[in-house]
mmCIF file of C-alpha atoms and ligand atoms in Angstrom:
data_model
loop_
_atom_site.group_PDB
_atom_site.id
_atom_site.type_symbol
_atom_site.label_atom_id
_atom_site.label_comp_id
_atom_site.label_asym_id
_atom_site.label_seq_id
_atom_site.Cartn_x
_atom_site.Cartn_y
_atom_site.Cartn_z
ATOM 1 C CA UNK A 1 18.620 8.819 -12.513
ATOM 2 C CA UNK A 2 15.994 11.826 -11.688
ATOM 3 C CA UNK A 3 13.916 11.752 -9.095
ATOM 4 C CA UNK A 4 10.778 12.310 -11.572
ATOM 5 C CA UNK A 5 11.698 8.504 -13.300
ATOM 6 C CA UNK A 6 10.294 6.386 -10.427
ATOM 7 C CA UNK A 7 7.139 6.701 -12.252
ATOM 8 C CA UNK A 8 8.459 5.461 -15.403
ATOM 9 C CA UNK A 9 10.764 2.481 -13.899
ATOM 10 C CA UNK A 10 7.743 1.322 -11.683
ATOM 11 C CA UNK A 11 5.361 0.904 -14.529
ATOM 12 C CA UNK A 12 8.032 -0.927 -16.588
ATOM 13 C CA UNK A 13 8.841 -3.376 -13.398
ATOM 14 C CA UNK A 14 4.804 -4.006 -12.283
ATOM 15 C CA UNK A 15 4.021 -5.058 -15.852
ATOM 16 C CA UNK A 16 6.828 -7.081 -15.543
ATOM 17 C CA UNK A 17 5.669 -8.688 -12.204
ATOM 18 C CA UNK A 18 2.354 -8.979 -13.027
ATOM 19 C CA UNK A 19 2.245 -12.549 -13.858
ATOM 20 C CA UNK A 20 3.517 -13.231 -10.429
ATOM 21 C CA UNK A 21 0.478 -11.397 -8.525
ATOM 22 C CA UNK A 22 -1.995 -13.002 -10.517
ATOM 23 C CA UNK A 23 -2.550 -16.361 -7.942
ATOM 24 C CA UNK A 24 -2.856 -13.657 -5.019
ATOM 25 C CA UNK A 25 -5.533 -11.744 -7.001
ATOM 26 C CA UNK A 26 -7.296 -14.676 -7.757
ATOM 27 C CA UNK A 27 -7.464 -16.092 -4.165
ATOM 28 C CA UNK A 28 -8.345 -12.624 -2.532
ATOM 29 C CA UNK A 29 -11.409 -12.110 -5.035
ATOM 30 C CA UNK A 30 -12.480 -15.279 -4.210
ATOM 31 C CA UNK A 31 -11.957 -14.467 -0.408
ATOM 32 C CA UNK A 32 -14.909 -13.064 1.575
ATOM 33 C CA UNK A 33 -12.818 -12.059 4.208
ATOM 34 C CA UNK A 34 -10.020 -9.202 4.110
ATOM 35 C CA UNK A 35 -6.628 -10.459 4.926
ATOM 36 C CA UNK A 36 -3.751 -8.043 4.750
ATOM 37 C CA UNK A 37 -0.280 -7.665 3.832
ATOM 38 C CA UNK A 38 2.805 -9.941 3.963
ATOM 39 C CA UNK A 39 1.149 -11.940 6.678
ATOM 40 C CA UNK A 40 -2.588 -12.046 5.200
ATOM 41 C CA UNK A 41 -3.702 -11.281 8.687
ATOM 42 C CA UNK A 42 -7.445 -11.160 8.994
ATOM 43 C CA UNK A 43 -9.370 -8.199 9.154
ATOM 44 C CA UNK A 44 -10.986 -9.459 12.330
ATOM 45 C CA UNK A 45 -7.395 -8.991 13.478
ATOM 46 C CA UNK A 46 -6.392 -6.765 12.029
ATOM 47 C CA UNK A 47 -9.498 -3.971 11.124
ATOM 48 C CA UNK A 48 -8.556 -1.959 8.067
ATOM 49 C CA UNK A 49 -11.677 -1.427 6.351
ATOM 50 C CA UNK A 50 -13.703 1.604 7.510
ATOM 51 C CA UNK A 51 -16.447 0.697 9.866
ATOM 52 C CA UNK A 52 -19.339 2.577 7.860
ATOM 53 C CA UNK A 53 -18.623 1.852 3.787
ATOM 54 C CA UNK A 54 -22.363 1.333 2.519
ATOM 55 C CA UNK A 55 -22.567 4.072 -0.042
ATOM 56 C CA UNK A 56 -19.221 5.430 0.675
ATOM 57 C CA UNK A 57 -17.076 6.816 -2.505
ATOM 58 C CA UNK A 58 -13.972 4.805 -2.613
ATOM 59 C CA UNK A 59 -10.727 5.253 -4.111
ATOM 60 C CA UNK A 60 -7.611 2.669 -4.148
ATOM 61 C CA UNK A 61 -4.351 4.060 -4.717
ATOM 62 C CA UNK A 62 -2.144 1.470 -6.423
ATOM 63 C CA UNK A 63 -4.727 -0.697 -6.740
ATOM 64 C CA UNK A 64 -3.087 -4.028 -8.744
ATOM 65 C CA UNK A 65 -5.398 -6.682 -8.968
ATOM 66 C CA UNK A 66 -7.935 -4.363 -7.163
ATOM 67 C CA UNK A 67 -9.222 -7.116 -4.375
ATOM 68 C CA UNK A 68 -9.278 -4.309 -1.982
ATOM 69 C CA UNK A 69 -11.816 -2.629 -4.112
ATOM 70 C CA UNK A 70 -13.601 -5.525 -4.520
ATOM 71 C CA UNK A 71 -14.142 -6.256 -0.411
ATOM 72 C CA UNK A 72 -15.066 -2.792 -0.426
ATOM 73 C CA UNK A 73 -17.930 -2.992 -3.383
ATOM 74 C CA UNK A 74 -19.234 -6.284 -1.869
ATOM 75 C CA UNK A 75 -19.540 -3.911 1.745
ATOM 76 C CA UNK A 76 -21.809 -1.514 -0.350
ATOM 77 C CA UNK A 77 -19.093 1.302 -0.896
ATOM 78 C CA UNK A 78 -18.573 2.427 -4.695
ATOM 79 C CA UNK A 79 -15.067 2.112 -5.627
ATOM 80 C CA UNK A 80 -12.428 3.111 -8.300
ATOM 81 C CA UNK A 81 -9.348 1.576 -8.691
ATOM 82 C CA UNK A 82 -5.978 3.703 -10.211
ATOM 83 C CA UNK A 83 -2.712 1.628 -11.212
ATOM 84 C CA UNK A 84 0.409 2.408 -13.267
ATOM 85 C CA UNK A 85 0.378 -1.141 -14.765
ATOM 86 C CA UNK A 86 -2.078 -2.249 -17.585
ATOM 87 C CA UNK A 87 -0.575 -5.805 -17.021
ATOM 88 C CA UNK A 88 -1.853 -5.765 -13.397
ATOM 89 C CA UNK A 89 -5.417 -4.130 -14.331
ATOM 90 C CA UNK A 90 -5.912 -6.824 -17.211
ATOM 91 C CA UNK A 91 -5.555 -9.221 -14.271
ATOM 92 C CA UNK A 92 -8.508 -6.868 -12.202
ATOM 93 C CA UNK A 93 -10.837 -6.724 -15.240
ATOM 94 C CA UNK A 94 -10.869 -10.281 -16.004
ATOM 95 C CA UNK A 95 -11.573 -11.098 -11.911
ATOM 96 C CA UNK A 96 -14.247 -8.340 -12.241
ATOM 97 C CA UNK A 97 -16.021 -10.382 -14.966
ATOM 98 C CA UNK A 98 -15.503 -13.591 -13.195
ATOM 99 C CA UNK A 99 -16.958 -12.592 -9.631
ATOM 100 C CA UNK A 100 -19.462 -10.102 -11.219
ATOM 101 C CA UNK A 101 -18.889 -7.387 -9.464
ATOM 102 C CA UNK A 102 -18.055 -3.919 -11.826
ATOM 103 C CA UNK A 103 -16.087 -0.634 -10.798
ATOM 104 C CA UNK A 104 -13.602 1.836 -12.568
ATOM 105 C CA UNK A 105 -10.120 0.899 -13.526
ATOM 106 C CA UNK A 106 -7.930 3.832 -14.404
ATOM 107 C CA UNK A 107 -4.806 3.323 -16.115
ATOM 108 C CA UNK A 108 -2.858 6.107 -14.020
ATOM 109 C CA UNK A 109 -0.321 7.510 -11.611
ATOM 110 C CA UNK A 110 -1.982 8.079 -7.684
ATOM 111 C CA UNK A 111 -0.225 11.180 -7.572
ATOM 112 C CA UNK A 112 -1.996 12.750 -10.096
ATOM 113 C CA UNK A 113 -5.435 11.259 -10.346
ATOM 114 C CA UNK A 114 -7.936 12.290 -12.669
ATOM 115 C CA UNK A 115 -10.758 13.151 -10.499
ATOM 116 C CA UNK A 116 -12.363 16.795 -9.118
ATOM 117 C CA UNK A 117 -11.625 17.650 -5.196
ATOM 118 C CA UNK A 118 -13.435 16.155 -2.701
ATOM 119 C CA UNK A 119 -14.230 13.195 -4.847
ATOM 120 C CA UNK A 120 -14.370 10.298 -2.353
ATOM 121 C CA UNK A 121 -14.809 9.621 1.480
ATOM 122 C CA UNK A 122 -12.151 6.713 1.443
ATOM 123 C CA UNK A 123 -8.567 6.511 -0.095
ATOM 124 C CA UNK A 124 -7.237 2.870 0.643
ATOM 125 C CA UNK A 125 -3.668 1.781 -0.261
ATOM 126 C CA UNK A 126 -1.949 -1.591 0.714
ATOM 127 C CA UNK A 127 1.507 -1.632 -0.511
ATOM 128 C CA UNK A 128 0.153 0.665 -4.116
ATOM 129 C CA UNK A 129 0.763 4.244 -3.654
ATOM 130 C CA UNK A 130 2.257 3.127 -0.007
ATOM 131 C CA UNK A 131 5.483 2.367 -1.084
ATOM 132 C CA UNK A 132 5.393 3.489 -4.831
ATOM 133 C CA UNK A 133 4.427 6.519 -5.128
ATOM 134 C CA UNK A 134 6.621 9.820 -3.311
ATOM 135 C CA UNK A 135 4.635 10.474 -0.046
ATOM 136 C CA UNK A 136 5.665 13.942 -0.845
ATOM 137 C CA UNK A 137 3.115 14.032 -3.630
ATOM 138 C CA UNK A 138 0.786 10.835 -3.160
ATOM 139 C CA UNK A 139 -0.618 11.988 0.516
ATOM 140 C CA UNK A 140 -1.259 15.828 -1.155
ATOM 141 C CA UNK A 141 -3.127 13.718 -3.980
ATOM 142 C CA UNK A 142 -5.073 11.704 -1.350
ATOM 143 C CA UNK A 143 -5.691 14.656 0.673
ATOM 144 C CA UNK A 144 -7.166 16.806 -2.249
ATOM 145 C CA UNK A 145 -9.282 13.687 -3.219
ATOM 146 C CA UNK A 146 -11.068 13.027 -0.267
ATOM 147 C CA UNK A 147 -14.259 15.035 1.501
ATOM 148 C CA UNK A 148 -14.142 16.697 4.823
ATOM 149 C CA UNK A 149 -14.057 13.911 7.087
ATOM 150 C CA UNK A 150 -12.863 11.356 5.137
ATOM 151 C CA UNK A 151 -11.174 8.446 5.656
ATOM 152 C CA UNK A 152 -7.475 8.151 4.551
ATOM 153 C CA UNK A 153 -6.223 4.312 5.655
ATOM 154 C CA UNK A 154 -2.823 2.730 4.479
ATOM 155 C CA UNK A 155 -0.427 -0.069 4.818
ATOM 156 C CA UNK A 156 3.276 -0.261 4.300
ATOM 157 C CA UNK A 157 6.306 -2.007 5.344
ATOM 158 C CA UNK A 158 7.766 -0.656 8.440
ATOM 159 C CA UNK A 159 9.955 1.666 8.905
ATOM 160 C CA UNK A 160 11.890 -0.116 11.286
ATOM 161 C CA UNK A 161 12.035 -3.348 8.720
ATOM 162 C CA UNK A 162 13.907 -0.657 5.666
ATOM 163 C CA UNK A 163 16.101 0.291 8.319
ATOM 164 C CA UNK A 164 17.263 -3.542 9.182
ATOM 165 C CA UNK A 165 17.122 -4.542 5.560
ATOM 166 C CA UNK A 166 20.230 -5.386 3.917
ATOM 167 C CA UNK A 167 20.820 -3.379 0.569
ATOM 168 C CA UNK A 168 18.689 -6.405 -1.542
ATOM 169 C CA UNK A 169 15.283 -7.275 -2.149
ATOM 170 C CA UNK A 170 15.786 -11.047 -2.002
ATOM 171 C CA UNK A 171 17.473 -10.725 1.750
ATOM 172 C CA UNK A 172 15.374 -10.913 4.726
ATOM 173 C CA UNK A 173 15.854 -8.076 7.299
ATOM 174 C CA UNK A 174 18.759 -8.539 10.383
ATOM 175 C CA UNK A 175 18.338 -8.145 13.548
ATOM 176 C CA UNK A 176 20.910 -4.885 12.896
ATOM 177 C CA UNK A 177 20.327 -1.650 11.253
ATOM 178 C CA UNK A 178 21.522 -1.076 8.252
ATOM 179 C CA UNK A 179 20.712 2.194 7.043
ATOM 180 C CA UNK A 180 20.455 5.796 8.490
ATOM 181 C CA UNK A 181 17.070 6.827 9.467
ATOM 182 C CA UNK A 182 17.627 10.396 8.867
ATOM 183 C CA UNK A 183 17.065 11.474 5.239
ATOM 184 C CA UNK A 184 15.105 8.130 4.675
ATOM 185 C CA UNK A 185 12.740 8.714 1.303
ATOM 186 C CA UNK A 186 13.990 7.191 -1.715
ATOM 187 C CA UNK A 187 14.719 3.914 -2.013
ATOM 188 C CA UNK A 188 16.058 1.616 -4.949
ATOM 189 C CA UNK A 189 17.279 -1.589 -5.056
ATOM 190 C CA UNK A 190 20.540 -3.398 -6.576
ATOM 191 C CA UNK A 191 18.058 -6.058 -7.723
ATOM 192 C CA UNK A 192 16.327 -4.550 -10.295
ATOM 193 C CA UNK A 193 14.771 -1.036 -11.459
ATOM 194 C CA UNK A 194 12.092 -0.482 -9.089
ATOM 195 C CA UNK A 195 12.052 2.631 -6.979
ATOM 196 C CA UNK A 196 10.065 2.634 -3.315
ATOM 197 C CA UNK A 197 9.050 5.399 -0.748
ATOM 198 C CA UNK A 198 9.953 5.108 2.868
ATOM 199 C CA UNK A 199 10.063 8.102 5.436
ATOM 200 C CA UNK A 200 10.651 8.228 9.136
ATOM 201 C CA UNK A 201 7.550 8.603 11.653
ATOM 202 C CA UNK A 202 7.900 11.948 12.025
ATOM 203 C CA UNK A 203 7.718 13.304 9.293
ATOM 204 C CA UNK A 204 4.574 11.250 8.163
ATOM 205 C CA UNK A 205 2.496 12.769 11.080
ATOM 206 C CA UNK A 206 4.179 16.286 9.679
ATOM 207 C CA UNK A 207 3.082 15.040 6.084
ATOM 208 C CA UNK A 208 -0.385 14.050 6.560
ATOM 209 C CA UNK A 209 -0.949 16.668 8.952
ATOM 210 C CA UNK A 210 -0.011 19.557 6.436
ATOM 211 C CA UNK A 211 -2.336 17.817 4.007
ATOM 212 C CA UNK A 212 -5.004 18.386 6.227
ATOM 213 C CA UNK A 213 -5.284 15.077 7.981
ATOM 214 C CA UNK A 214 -5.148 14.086 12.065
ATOM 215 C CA UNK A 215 -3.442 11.117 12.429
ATOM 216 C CA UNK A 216 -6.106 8.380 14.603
ATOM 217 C CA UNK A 217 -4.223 5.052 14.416
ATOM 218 C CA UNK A 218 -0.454 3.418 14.035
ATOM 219 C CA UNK A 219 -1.232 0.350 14.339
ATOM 220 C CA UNK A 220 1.823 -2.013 14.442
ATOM 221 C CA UNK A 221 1.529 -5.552 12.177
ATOM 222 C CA UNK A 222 1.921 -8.444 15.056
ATOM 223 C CA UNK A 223 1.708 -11.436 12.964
ATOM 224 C CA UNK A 224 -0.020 -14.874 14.486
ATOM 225 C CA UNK A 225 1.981 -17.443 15.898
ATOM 226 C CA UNK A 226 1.309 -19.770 12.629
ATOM 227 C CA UNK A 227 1.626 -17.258 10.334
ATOM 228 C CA UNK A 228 3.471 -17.999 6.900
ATOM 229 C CA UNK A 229 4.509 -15.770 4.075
ATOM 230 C CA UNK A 230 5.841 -16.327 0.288
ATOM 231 C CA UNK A 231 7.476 -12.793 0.758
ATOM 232 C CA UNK A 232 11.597 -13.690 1.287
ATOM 233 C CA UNK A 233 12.332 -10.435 2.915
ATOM 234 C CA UNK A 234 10.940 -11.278 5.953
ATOM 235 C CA UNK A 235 11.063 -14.210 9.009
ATOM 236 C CA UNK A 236 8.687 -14.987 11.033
ATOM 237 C CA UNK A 237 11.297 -15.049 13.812
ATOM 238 C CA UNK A 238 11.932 -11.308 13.154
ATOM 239 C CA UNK A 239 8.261 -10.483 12.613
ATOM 240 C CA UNK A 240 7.103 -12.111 15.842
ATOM 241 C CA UNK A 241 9.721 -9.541 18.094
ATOM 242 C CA UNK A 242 9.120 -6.037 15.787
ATOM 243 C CA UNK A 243 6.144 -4.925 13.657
ATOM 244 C CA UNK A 244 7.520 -5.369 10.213
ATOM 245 C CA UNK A 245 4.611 -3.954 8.815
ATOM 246 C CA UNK A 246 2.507 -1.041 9.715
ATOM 247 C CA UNK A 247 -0.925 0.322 8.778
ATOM 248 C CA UNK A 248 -1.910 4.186 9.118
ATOM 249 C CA UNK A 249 -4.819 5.662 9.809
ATOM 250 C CA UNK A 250 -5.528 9.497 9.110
ATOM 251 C CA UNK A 251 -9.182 11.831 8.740
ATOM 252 C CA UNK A 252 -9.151 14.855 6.399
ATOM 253 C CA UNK A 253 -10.554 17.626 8.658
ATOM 254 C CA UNK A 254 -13.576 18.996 8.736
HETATM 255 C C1 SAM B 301 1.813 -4.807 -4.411
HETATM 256 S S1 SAM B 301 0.716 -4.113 -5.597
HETATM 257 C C2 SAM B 301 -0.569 -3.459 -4.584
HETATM 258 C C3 SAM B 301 -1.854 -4.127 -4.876
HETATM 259 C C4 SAM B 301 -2.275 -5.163 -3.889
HETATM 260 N N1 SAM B 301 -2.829 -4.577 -2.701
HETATM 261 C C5 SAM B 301 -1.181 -6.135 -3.544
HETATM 262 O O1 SAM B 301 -0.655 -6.059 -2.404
HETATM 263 O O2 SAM B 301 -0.850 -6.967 -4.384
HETATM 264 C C6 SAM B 301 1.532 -2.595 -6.034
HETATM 265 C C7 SAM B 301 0.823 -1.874 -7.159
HETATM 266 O O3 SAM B 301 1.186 -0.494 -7.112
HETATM 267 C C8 SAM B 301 1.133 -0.060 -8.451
HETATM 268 N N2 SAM B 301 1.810 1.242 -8.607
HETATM 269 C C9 SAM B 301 3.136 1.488 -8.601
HETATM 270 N N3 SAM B 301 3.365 2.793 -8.829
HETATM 271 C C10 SAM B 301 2.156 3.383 -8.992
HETATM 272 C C11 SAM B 301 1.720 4.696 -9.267
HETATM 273 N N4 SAM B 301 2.605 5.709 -9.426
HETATM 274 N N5 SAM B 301 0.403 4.936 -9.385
HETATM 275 C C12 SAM B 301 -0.500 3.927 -9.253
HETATM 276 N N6 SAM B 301 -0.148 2.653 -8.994
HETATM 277 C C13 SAM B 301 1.155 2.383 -8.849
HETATM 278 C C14 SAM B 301 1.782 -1.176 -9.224
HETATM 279 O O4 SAM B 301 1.516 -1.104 -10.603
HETATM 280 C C15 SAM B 301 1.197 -2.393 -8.520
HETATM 281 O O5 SAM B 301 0.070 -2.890 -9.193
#
């Protein structure tokens, strides 16, 4: 395999999966209030969203079912949603007509997205771009997207949890670790075709900082003490003691 197919693979596996992200979609439009990630932790615990949106020009990176984009157009921001899978955006359009609410949906890759510089004040990924797309070339993308001073905020699996994963999907993480840190990037599974994107700390601040971002927030997913998940790569026992998730927070510079 090349390491330009994880485009290719992705698109075939999300259209694929589709059908199983369709319940989520359909409870998260209907949701007034954000709740993010494996945990659905609420945004009142959790604050993702940018505090000033009314207005704002949006963009969400991997956007699936495109709930995200849908909080953010019932704040008053104006967003567009890109994904790689039509499967997944048939699911978005059809919410769209049900709730009544109307943005973009581009059929697309986030690393290459089909907009002028300095399009947008926001880019927003949970688990899209995060994990699919190379960082190498999706945090350029974002960074050439967004205006001075914009607002760059993202959530991913940990890098702690893909270094206590065992080599499967289906698995939850040990309390051991099972893979080097160094040289972290590229990662595919035995269980199917999929390809994801993890790389150490460091080199995200080096990342985002090259493309023109300060880094503001880490902010390190505790989950509450009731918390429940349909996710099997995760316990709550393990998720209680490290952050198994993680959201970022970066501003293009002035
Ligand atoms: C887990 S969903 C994210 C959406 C939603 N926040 C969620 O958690 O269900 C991952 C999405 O990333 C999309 N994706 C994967 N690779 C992509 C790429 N290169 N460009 C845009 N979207 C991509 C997939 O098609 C899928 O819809």
């Amino acid at each position: 395999m090349n390491s330009e197919d994880h485009v290719a693979r992705n698109r075939e596996e999300w259209d694929g999966w589709a059908a199983d992200y369709v319940a989520t979609g359909e409870r998260n439009w209907a949701q007034d209030q954000p709740s993010w990630g494996v945990w659905d932790v609420p945004e009142s615990e959790l604050p993702l969203l940018p505090s000033e949106l009314e207005g704002r020009d949006a963009i969400e990176l991997g956007c699936g079912t495109a709930y995200v984009s849908a909080w953010l157009a019932r704040r008053g921001a104006r967003p567009v949603g890109i994904d790689n899978s039509e499967a997944q955006l048939a699911t978005a359009r059809r919410l769209q007509g049900e709730h009544g609410i109307d943005f973009p949906l581009i059929h697309g890759n986030a690393e290459q997205v089909p907009f002028p510089d300095a399009s947008f004040d926001i880019a927003i990924s949970e688990y899209g771009a995060s994990i699919w797309c190379d960082p190498y070339r999706w945090i350029p993308e974002a960074g050439r997207l967004l205006r001075p001073g914009g607002e760059l905020v993202f959530l991913v699996n940990s890098v702690l949890a893909m270094l206590c994963s065992p080599d499967t999907e289906e698995a939850p993480v040990e309390e051991r670790l099972h893979r080097p840190q160094f040289d972290l990037h590229r990662i595919e599974w035995p269980d199917d075709d999929s390809v994801e994107f993890h790389i150490p700390h460091g080199e995200m601040i080096a990342l985002l900082r090259r493309c023109g971002f300060e880094v503001e927030e880490l902010l390190e997913v505790r989950p509450p003490a009731d918390s429940t998940t349909r996710y099997p790569w995760i316990t709550l026992e393990w998720a209680r003691q490290w952050p198994c998730e993680e959201v970022w927070r970066a501003r293009k510079r002035s």
